Every structure is written in C-alpha cells, then in structure tokens.
Short mmCIF file of C-alpha atoms in Angstrom, two decimals:
data_model
loop_
_atom_site.label_atom_id
_atom_site.label_comp_id
_atom_site.label_asym_id
_atom_site.label_seq_id
_atom_site.Cartn_x
_atom_site.Cartn_y
_atom_site.Cartn_z
CA UNK L 407 5.29 32.65 -26.91
CA UNK L 408 7.67 29.67 -26.61
CA UNK L 409 6.59 28.81 -23.05
CA UNK L 410 2.87 28.82 -23.89
CA UNK L 411 3.48 26.71 -27.00
CA UNK L 412 5.48 24.15 -25.02
CA UNK L 413 2.83 23.99 -22.30
CA UNK L 414 -0.05 23.55 -24.75
CA UNK L 415 1.87 20.90 -26.69
CA UNK L 416 2.72 18.98 -23.49
CA UNK L 417 -0.89 19.06 -22.27
CA UNK L 418 -2.10 17.85 -25.67
CA UNK L 419 0.32 14.91 -25.51
CA UNK L 420 -0.77 14.06 -21.96
CA UNK L 421 -4.45 14.11 -22.96
CA UNK L 422 -3.56 11.66 -25.75
CA UNK L 423 -1.86 9.39 -23.18
CA UNK L 424 1.60 10.10 -24.63
CA UNK L 425 3.30 10.80 -21.32
CA UNK L 426 6.85 9.91 -22.37
CA UNK L 427 6.62 12.34 -25.31
CA UNK L 428 5.24 15.07 -23.00
CA UNK L 429 8.36 14.99 -20.83
CA UNK L 430 10.64 16.90 -23.27
CA UNK L 431 8.42 20.01 -23.64
CA UNK L 432 7.75 20.03 -19.88
CA UNK L 433 11.48 19.82 -19.13
CA UNK L 434 12.04 22.69 -21.58
CA UNK L 435 9.48 24.73 -19.65
CA UNK L 436 11.31 24.01 -16.42
CA UNK L 437 14.62 25.09 -17.98
CA UNK L 438 12.98 28.29 -19.21
CA UNK L 439 12.37 29.10 -15.55
CA UNK L 440 8.67 28.21 -15.45
CA UNK L 441 8.27 26.90 -11.93
CA UNK L 442 4.46 27.00 -11.84
CA UNK L 443 3.13 24.14 -9.74
CA UNK L 444 0.85 23.01 -12.60
CA UNK L 445 3.89 22.50 -14.85
CA UNK L 446 5.89 20.67 -12.16
CA UNK L 447 2.94 18.43 -11.29
CA UNK L 448 2.38 17.65 -14.99
CA UNK L 449 6.06 16.70 -15.27
CA UNK L 450 5.82 14.44 -12.20
CA UNK L 451 2.68 12.80 -13.60
CA UNK L 452 4.39 12.24 -16.96
CA UNK L 453 7.48 10.73 -15.34
CA UNK L 454 5.41 8.34 -13.23
CA UNK L 455 3.05 7.30 -16.03
CA UNK L 456 6.02 6.76 -18.36
CA UNK L 457 7.51 4.37 -15.78
CA UNK L 458 10.33 6.77 -14.84
CA UNK L 459 9.83 6.45 -11.10
CA UNK L 460 13.31 7.67 -10.10
CA UNK L 461 12.97 10.89 -12.11
CA UNK L 462 9.46 11.37 -10.72
CA UNK L 463 10.61 11.00 -7.13
CA UNK L 464 13.51 13.43 -7.66
CA UNK L 465 11.13 16.00 -9.14
CA UNK L 466 8.74 15.53 -6.20
CA UNK L 467 11.56 16.23 -3.73
CA UNK L 468 12.61 19.29 -5.76
CA UNK L 469 9.04 20.62 -5.71
CA UNK L 470 8.70 20.05 -1.97
CA UNK L 471 11.96 21.92 -1.30
CA UNK L 472 11.13 24.79 -3.66
CA UNK L 473 10.57 28.17 -1.98
CA UNK L 474 6.98 29.32 -1.77
CA UNK L 475 5.37 25.86 -1.94
CA UNK L 476 2.21 26.04 0.17
CA UNK L 477 0.35 23.26 2.01
CA UNK L 478 -2.42 23.70 -0.60
CA UNK L 479 0.18 22.94 -3.31
CA UNK L 480 1.29 19.85 -1.39
CA UNK L 481 -2.31 18.64 -1.07
CA UNK L 482 -2.80 19.11 -4.84
CA UNK L 483 0.40 17.19 -5.54
CA UNK L 484 -0.73 14.36 -3.23
CA UNK L 485 -4.02 14.20 -5.16
CA UNK L 486 -2.12 13.70 -8.43
CA UNK L 487 0.03 11.01 -6.85
CA UNK L 488 -3.04 9.16 -5.56
CA UNK L 489 -4.60 9.28 -9.03
CA UNK L 490 -1.38 7.73 -10.33
CA UNK L 491 -1.63 5.00 -7.66
CA UNK L 492 1.40 6.23 -5.72
CA UNK L 493 -0.01 6.16 -2.16
CA UNK L 494 3.34 5.85 -0.38
CA UNK L 495 4.79 8.98 -2.01
CA UNK L 496 1.45 10.77 -1.53
CA UNK L 497 1.62 9.91 2.17
CA UNK L 498 5.09 11.50 2.45
CA UNK L 499 3.79 14.65 0.75
CA UNK L 500 0.74 14.87 3.02
CA UNK L 501 2.84 14.24 6.13
CA UNK L 502 5.00 17.18 5.07
CA UNK L 503 1.85 19.28 4.53
CA UNK L 504 0.70 18.44 8.06
CA UNK L 505 4.11 19.35 9.49
CA UNK L 506 4.23 22.67 7.63
CA UNK L 507 0.58 23.54 8.41
CA UNK L 508 -0.46 21.73 11.61
CA UNK L 509 -3.71 23.75 11.72
CA UNK L 510 -4.82 22.75 8.20
CA UNK L 511 -7.97 20.64 8.58
CA UNK L 512 -7.78 19.58 4.94
CA UNK L 513 -4.19 18.33 5.25
CA UNK L 514 -5.09 16.18 8.28
CA UNK L 515 -8.29 14.94 6.61
CA UNK L 516 -6.58 13.98 3.33
CA UNK L 517 -3.81 12.18 5.22
CA UNK L 518 -6.42 10.42 7.35
CA UNK L 519 -8.37 9.30 4.27
CA UNK L 520 -5.18 7.93 2.70
CA UNK L 521 -4.31 6.01 5.89
CA UNK L 522 -7.88 4.68 5.99
CA UNK L 523 -7.43 3.25 2.49
CA UNK L 524 -4.18 1.63 3.66
CA UNK L 525 -6.06 -0.03 6.57
CA UNK L 526 -4.06 1.96 9.14
CA UNK L 527 -7.15 2.71 11.19
CA UNK L 528 -5.60 3.99 14.42
CA UNK L 529 -3.46 6.56 12.59
CA UNK L 530 -6.40 7.45 10.34
CA UNK L 531 -8.61 8.08 13.39
CA UNK L 532 -5.95 10.35 14.88
CA UNK L 533 -5.69 12.45 11.71
CA UNK L 534 -9.45 12.62 11.13
CA UNK L 535 -9.95 13.48 14.79
CA UNK L 536 -7.64 16.46 14.40
CA UNK L 537 -9.45 17.50 11.19
CA UNK L 538 -12.78 17.40 13.06
CA UNK L 539 -11.34 19.52 15.88
CA UNK L 540 -10.18 22.11 13.34
CA UNK L 541 -13.34 22.02 11.19
CA UNK L 542 -16.27 20.69 13.25
CA UNK L 543 -18.73 21.96 10.63
CA UNK L 544 -17.43 19.49 8.00
CA UNK L 545 -19.74 16.50 7.52
CA UNK L 546 -17.09 14.81 5.37
CA UNK L 547 -14.44 14.90 8.09
CA UNK L 548 -16.85 13.73 10.81
CA UNK L 549 -18.06 10.81 8.71
CA UNK L 550 -14.45 9.85 7.91
CA UNK L 551 -13.65 9.84 11.64
CA UNK L 552 -16.68 7.64 12.35
CA UNK L 553 -15.60 5.28 9.56
CA UNK L 554 -12.06 5.05 10.94
CA UNK L 555 -13.36 4.26 14.44
CA UNK L 556 -15.75 1.60 13.08
CA UNK L 557 -13.07 -0.08 10.96
CA UNK L 558 -10.72 0.08 13.96
CA UNK L 559 -13.50 -1.83 15.80
CA UNK L 560 -13.91 0.92 18.41
CA UNK L 561 -17.69 0.69 18.08
CA UNK L 562 -18.72 2.26 21.43
CA UNK L 563 -16.39 5.21 20.78
CA UNK L 564 -17.84 5.60 17.28
CA UNK L 565 -21.37 5.56 18.70
CA UNK L 566 -20.44 8.11 21.35
CA UNK L 567 -18.89 10.39 18.73
CA UNK L 568 -21.92 10.06 16.43
CA UNK L 569 -24.24 10.94 19.32
CA UNK L 570 -22.15 14.08 19.92
CA UNK L 571 -22.58 15.27 16.31
CA UNK L 572 -26.22 14.14 15.88
CA UNK L 573 -27.63 17.66 16.06
CA UNK L 574 -25.36 18.78 13.23
CA UNK L 575 -25.36 15.72 10.95
CA UNK L 576 -28.20 13.46 12.14
CA UNK L 577 -30.28 13.98 8.98
CA UNK L 578 -27.58 12.63 6.66
CA UNK L 579 -28.12 9.09 5.31
CA UNK L 580 -24.43 8.37 5.88
CA UNK L 581 -24.82 9.32 9.55
CA UNK L 582 -27.63 6.79 10.04
CA UNK L 583 -25.65 4.11 8.17
CA UNK L 584 -22.67 4.57 10.47
CA UNK L 585 -24.87 4.46 13.58
CA UNK L 586 -26.27 1.16 12.26
CA UNK L 587 -22.76 -0.18 11.64
CA UNK L 588 -21.71 0.79 15.18
CA UNK L 589 -24.66 -1.10 16.70
CA UNK L 590 -23.96 -4.03 14.36
CA UNK L 591 -20.32 -4.16 15.45
CA UNK L 592 -21.45 -4.22 19.09
CA UNK L 593 -23.83 -7.13 18.27
CA UNK L 594 -26.80 -4.95 19.22
CA UNK L 595 -28.71 -6.29 16.23
CA UNK L 596 -32.25 -5.00 17.03
CA UNK L 597 -30.91 -1.43 17.26
CA UNK L 598 -28.91 -1.96 14.06
CA UNK L 599 -32.07 -3.16 12.30
CA UNK L 600 -33.95 -0.03 13.43
CA UNK L 601 -31.30 2.21 11.84
CA UNK L 602 -30.90 0.16 8.66
CA UNK L 603 -34.67 -0.23 8.11
CA UNK L 604 -35.19 3.53 8.48
CA UNK L 605 -32.39 4.16 5.99
CA UNK L 606 -33.74 1.54 3.57
CA UNK L 607 -37.11 3.34 3.64
CA UNK L 608 -35.36 6.58 2.66
CA UNK L 609 -32.96 5.07 0.13
CA UNK L 610 -34.22 1.97 -1.66
CA UNK L 611 -31.09 1.41 -3.76
CA UNK L 612 -28.43 0.90 -1.06
CA UNK L 613 -27.26 -2.70 -1.44
CA UNK L 614 -24.93 -2.56 1.61
CA UNK L 615 -27.88 -1.61 3.82
CA UNK L 616 -29.83 -4.64 2.56
CA UNK L 617 -26.78 -6.83 3.17
CA UNK L 618 -26.38 -5.67 6.77
CA UNK L 619 -30.12 -6.07 7.34
CA UNK L 620 -29.75 -9.66 6.13
CA UNK L 621 -26.84 -10.26 8.49
CA UNK L 622 -28.65 -8.61 11.40
CA UNK L 623 -31.81 -10.68 10.95
CA UNK L 624 -29.71 -13.84 10.53
CA UNK L 625 -27.99 -13.12 13.84
CA UNK L 626 -31.41 -12.56 15.43
CA UNK L 627 -32.59 -15.95 14.12
CA UNK L 628 -35.14 -14.59 11.61
CA UNK L 629 -33.88 -16.52 8.59
CA UNK L 630 -36.83 -15.68 6.32
CA UNK L 631 -36.29 -11.93 6.66
CA UNK L 632 -32.54 -12.43 6.31
CA UNK L 633 -33.05 -14.34 3.06
CA UNK L 634 -35.32 -11.62 1.68
CA UNK L 635 -32.75 -8.89 2.37
CA UNK L 636 -29.84 -10.89 0.94
CA UNK L 637 -31.85 -11.41 -2.26
CA UNK L 638 -32.55 -7.68 -2.42
CA UNK L 639 -28.84 -6.93 -1.98
CA UNK L 640 -28.03 -9.24 -4.91
CA UNK L 641 -30.75 -7.62 -7.01
CA UNK L 642 -29.27 -4.19 -6.36
CA UNK L 643 -25.65 -5.24 -6.91
CA UNK L 644 -25.25 -8.59 -8.70
CA UNK L 645 -21.45 -8.17 -8.91
CA UNK L 646 -20.72 -8.50 -5.17
CA UNK L 647 -19.46 -12.01 -4.38
CA UNK L 648 -20.05 -11.73 -0.62
CA UNK L 649 -23.82 -11.35 -1.14
CA UNK L 650 -24.08 -14.69 -2.95
CA UNK L 651 -21.90 -16.38 -0.32
CA UNK L 652 -24.02 -14.99 2.53
CA UNK L 653 -27.28 -16.15 0.92
CA UNK L 654 -25.78 -19.58 0.19
CA UNK L 655 -24.70 -20.06 3.81
CA UNK L 656 -28.15 -19.00 5.00
CA UNK L 657 -29.92 -21.47 2.67
CA UNK L 658 -27.67 -24.29 3.91
CA UNK L 659 -28.70 -23.42 7.48
CA UNK L 660 -32.38 -23.35 6.54
CA UNK L 661 -32.70 -26.73 4.86
CA UNK L 662 -30.70 -29.46 3.15
CA UNK L 663 -33.29 -29.29 0.36
CA UNK L 664 -31.84 -25.92 -0.65
CA UNK L 665 -28.35 -27.31 -1.26
CA UNK L 666 -28.65 -27.14 -5.07
CA UNK L 667 -29.46 -23.42 -5.03
CA UNK L 668 -26.74 -22.83 -2.42
CA UNK L 669 -24.25 -24.67 -4.64
CA UNK L 670 -25.15 -22.45 -7.61
CA UNK L 671 -24.81 -19.34 -5.44
CA UNK L 672 -21.37 -20.40 -4.19
CA UNK L 673 -20.26 -21.09 -7.76
CA UNK L 674 -21.38 -17.57 -8.67
CA UNK L 675 -19.54 -16.12 -5.66
CA UNK L 676 -16.31 -17.84 -6.72
CA UNK L 677 -16.72 -16.74 -10.33
CA UNK L 678 -16.81 -13.16 -9.03
CA UNK L 679 -14.08 -13.64 -6.39
CA UNK L 680 -11.86 -16.70 -7.00
CA UNK L 681 -9.79 -15.87 -3.89
CA UNK L 682 -12.67 -16.52 -1.44
CA UNK L 683 -11.32 -19.47 0.59
CA UNK L 684 -14.42 -19.82 2.82
CA UNK L 685 -16.68 -20.18 -0.24
CA UNK L 686 -14.31 -22.77 -1.75
CA UNK L 687 -14.51 -24.86 1.42
CA UNK L 688 -18.31 -24.50 1.62
CA UNK L 689 -18.70 -25.39 -2.06
CA UNK L 690 -16.42 -28.42 -1.67
CA UNK L 691 -18.72 -29.68 1.11
CA UNK L 692 -21.75 -29.15 -1.14
CA UNK L 693 -20.05 -31.08 -3.94
CA UNK L 694 -19.15 -33.87 -1.51
CA UNK L 695 -22.73 -34.17 -0.25
CA UNK L 696 -23.90 -34.24 -3.87
CA UNK L 697 -21.42 -37.06 -4.65
CA UNK L 698 -19.36 -34.76 -6.90
CA UNK L 699 -16.13 -35.99 -5.37
CA UNK L 700 -13.69 -35.01 -8.13
CA UNK L 701 -14.86 -31.38 -8.10
CA UNK L 702 -14.72 -31.34 -4.29
CA UNK L 703 -11.15 -32.67 -4.35
CA UNK L 704 -10.03 -30.05 -6.89
CA UNK L 705 -11.44 -27.25 -4.74
CA UNK L 706 -9.85 -28.53 -1.54
CA UNK L 707 -6.49 -28.94 -3.28
CA UNK L 708 -6.82 -25.34 -4.43
CA UNK L 709 -7.45 -24.23 -0.82
CA UNK L 710 -4.30 -25.88 0.59
CA UNK L 711 -2.04 -24.74 -2.27
#
C-alpha cells in the first residue's frame, strides 16, 4: 500500500545518507495518519541530519505531547538524539521520561549516563543512585554510579559503595578497576597497585590499568616499575598522548641523560594532542636545555597565545 511504499522508500534514502530527500515521504506518512514512533523518530533524525534543527525540535515536542507516548518511547527517542549528537535535547527528553515514570530504573540510568558524559557528576550520581535503588541487580547501573562518584572525587563514598556490592559484582573486572581507581584517588597507592596488578594478571590488554600502575609506582617512588608500566601502556595503545607525556616526565625525573628520549616522547604526545599545554611547556624546557632556542620560543609563544 501507499504507506508501506513511502516508509520503505524513506528508509532506503536514509540508509543511503539522503536525509533531506527522506523528509518528504516521511511527512506524507505523517499526513496519512501514521503516528508510529518509528516513523516520527525517523522524521526527527532526518530533520536533524539535514540541518533542519527547528523542524526537528518542533517534531520532538509534538511527539512528546502525543497521547500514548510511553517512557520506553522517550528513552528510544533520546537514544536517537544522542546518536545524532544532540545531548541537550536528549536530556530534556530523558528528564521528561523520569518525570512521567519516576520508578523507571532505565530512565534514571540513561539520564545519569548522559549527565556523566556532560561532566555533571553530582547530578549523574543522583540519577544513577536512584537507578541502583530501583534495580540493584544491574551491574551496569552500579558501575555507572561508582564511576560518577569517582569522577566527582568522592573516593571514600565510592569505595564504601563498592564494598556494599562486592558480593554481587566483585568478580567483574570493571569492579576491581573501580576499586583501584578509588584507592588511587585517595592516594592509597599500595592498595591501588594490589587491585591493578590483580586485574592486569586477568586482563593483559588493558592499557588504562598499565597507565595507573605506572602512576601508582611513580607516586611510591619506584621509578623503574613505573617506567615499565608506562611503556606497556604505550605498547597497548600507541594513540594516547597522555601515556607518552607521563613516560617523558618520568624519564626527566630519572636522569638528565634521558632528555633526548623524553624530548621525542613529548613531540609524539603533542603530535597526538596539540592542545596539551603542560607538554608544550615541558618540551620547551627540553629544547632550551638542548640549545634549541628558536623551537623553545615558538612553543612558549604558542602557550601564551
């Protein structure tokens, strides 16, 4: 029939990336009285990806006010908006989902995860805390709450919460990682090392674990072990600028004879992340000590710009 033909044609256009062209058949479907959420969400996605933000926002409001829209529908719509890099509108949708279904663990958890990505850690912890209360059996929600508490720098609270859920989730690698991060944040480096080493024995390919082992050993004064772990982190993930910068700073602490390697590492770090001000300053000092004054001056001018 006409509706099915329009829907298939619109979906084909969307799959081909022709979002502006998909709008007309989707609008025809809407005029034909097809108010299925899938059609409305496809229309919103097409508006947004075609750069028609105003039309997209109006359609979102129409969908949210439509009779029979469930919190599950709102969560689906928020997912589409997040895929389209529209976190602010997605947040409004999820906040409405939470208001309309205050006992929906998923609504609270999805809102908490979004707030976490926006660095709003206190609000994220509140939402994830509610999700955990509503669904204590969910490892995902508990780990998100621990992450929010750690990023909020409430390390003792995170550790206390993790201890409370140890019986349920203590065998998960992510659980052990977050316990290690909590100890690390509290500067209890020997305990952090215990957790990270145990996790590294289980999972050999986790570059972040090697990085935090390097930092922990450096803080404990064991520079040789720190160097070894930083090198492993780089080997596992050679695209992370902070690993090169950390190893460079460690080598400069160890010996002035290692300045050439440290310089090369800082150059690599800046090639990967040109916005790293600390590495620019450190590299400028290396250039200065190596009598490369012009390069040092250029870097320092770049810092103060």
